[in-house]
Coordinates of C-alpha atoms in Angstrom, one line a residue:
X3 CA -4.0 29.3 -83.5
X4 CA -3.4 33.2 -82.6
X5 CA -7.3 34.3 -81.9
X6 CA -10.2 32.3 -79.9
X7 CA -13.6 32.4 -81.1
X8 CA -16.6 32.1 -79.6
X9 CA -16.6 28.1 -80.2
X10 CA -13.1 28.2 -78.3
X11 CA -13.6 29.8 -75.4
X12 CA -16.9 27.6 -75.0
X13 CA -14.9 24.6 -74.9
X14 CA -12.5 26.0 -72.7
X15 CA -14.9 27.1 -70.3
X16 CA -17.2 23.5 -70.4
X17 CA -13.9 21.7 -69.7
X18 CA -12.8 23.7 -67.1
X19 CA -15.8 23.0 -65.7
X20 CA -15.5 19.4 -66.5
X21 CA -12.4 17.9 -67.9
X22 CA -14.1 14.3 -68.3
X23 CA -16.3 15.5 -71.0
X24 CA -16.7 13.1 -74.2
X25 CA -16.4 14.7 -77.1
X26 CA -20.0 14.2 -78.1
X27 CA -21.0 15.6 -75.1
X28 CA -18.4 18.5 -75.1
X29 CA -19.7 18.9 -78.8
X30 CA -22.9 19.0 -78.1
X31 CA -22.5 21.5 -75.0
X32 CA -20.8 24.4 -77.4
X33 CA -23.1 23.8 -80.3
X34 CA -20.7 22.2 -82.8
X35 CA -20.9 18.3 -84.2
X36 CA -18.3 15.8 -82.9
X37 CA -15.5 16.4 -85.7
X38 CA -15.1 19.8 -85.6
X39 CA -15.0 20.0 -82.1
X40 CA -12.6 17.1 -81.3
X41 CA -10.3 19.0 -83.8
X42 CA -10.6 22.1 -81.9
X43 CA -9.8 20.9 -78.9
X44 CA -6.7 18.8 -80.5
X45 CA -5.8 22.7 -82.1
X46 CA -6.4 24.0 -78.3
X47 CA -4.0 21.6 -76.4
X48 CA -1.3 21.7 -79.6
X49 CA -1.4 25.8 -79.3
X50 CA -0.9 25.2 -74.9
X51 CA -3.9 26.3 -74.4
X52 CA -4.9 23.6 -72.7
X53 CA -2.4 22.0 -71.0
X54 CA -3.3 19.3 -68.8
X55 CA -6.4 17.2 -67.3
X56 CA -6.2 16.3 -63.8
X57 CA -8.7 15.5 -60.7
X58 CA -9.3 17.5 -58.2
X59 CA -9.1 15.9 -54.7
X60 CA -10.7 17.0 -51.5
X61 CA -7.5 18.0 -49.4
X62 CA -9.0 16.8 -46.2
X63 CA -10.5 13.7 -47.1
X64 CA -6.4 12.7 -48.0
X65 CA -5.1 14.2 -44.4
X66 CA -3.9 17.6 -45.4
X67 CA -5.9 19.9 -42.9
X68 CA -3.2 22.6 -42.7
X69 CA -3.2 25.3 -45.3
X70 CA -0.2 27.7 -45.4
X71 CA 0.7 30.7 -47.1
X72 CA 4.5 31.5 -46.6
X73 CA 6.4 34.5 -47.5
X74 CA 9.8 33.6 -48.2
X75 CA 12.1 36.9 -47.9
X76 CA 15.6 35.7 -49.4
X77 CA 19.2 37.4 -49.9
X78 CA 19.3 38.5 -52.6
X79 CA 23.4 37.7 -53.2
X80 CA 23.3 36.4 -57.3
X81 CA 20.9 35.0 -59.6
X82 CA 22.7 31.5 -58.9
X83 CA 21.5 31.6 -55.6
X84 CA 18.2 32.9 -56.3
X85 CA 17.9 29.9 -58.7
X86 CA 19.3 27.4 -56.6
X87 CA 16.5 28.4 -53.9
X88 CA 13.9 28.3 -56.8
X89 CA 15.3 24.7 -57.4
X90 CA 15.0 23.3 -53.9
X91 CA 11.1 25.0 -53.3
X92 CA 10.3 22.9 -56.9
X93 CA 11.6 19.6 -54.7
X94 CA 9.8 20.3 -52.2
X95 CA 6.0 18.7 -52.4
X96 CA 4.6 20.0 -49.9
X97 CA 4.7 23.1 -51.5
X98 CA 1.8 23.4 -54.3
X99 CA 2.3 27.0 -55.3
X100 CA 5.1 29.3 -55.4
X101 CA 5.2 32.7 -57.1
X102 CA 7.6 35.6 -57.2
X103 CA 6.7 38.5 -55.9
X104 CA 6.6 42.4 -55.6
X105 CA 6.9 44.2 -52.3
X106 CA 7.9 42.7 -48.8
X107 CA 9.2 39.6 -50.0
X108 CA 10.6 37.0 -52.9
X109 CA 8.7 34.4 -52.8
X110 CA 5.1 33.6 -51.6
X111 CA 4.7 29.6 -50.9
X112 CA 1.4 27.9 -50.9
X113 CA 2.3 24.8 -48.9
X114 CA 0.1 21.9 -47.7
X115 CA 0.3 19.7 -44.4
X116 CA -1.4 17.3 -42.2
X117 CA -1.4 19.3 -39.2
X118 CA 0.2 22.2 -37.3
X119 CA 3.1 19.7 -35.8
X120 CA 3.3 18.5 -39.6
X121 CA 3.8 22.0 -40.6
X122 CA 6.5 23.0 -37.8
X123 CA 8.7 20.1 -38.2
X124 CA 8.6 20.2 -42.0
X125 CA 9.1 24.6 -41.6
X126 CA 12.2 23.6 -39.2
X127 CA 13.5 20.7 -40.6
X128 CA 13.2 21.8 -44.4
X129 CA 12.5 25.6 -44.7
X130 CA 15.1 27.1 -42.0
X131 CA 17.9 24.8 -43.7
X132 CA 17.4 25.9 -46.9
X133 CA 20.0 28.3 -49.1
X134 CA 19.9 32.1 -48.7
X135 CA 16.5 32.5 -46.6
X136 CA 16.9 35.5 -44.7
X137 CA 13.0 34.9 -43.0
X138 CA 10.2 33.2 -43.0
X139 CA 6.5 34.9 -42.5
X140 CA 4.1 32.5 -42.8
X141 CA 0.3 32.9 -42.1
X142 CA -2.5 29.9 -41.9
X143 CA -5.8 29.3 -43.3
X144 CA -8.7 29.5 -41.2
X145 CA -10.9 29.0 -43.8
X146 CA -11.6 28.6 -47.8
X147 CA -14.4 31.3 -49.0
X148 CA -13.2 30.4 -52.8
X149 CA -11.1 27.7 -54.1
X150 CA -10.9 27.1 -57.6
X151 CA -8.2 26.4 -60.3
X152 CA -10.7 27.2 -63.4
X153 CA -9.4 30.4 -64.8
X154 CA -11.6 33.3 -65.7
X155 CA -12.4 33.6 -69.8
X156 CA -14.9 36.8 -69.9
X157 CA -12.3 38.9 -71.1
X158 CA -12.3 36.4 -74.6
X159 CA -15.8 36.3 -74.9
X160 CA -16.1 37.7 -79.1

């Protein structure tokens, strides 16, 4: 599968929406009968298109009420070290994002805690100790205006 069609990105936009869709209702959403569809979406996930389901949970109805963005500024000594860094943020599950990045900084963290004394004994304990940080900026959440992982398909529309 190189190109998307029309039919494609429907299904990819119905379930981002809703990934708990039946296929006779996915089907019947995008205008196609069950067969067809059920072997698009089979063509969709084979070409990693789609590459996971999962539920979304409401962060602080399980206890996380700290959001933190943290920009990791590392030494930048040899790619083994870079990657041995990489490998210990992966461990770490408090952090749910990390990205490189360009400007001030190597990595930005998106990391998730109960609380603020959460945070700081987890930042102390597990940040500060880890391999070639040079510093630590991080900056809190004071609020969501948008949160959403559903990814934006305009730009596929045919």
């Amino acid at each position: 599968m190189e190109t998307l069609d029309k039919y494609d990105v429907a299904i990819l936009n119905e379930l981002q929406a809703d990934g708990r869709l039946t296929n006779a209702e996915l089907a019947q959403r995008v205008g196609l009968s069950a067969a067809p569809c059920w072997r698009r979406v089979r063509a969709l996930e084979e070409g990693n298109y789609i590459v996971g389901y999962r539920a979304e949970i409401n962060r602080k109805k399980i206890g996380l009420g700290v959001m933190a963005f943290v920009r990791l500024f590392a030494e930048r000594n040899s790619s083994a070290s870079i990657r041995e860094l990489e490998k210990a943020i992966i461990a770490m599950p408090q952090v749910v994002a990390c990205h490189y990045i360009s400007g001030a900084g190597t990595f930005e963290l998106h990391v998730m805690c109960t609380d603020l004394d959460a945070y700081s004994r987890w930042s102390m304990d597990t940040l500060f100790t880890l391999p070639n940080v040079k510093d630590i900026h991080t900056s809190f959440s004071l609020g969501e205006v948008k949160a959403s992982s559903a990814l934006p398909l305009s730009h596929l529309k045919t």
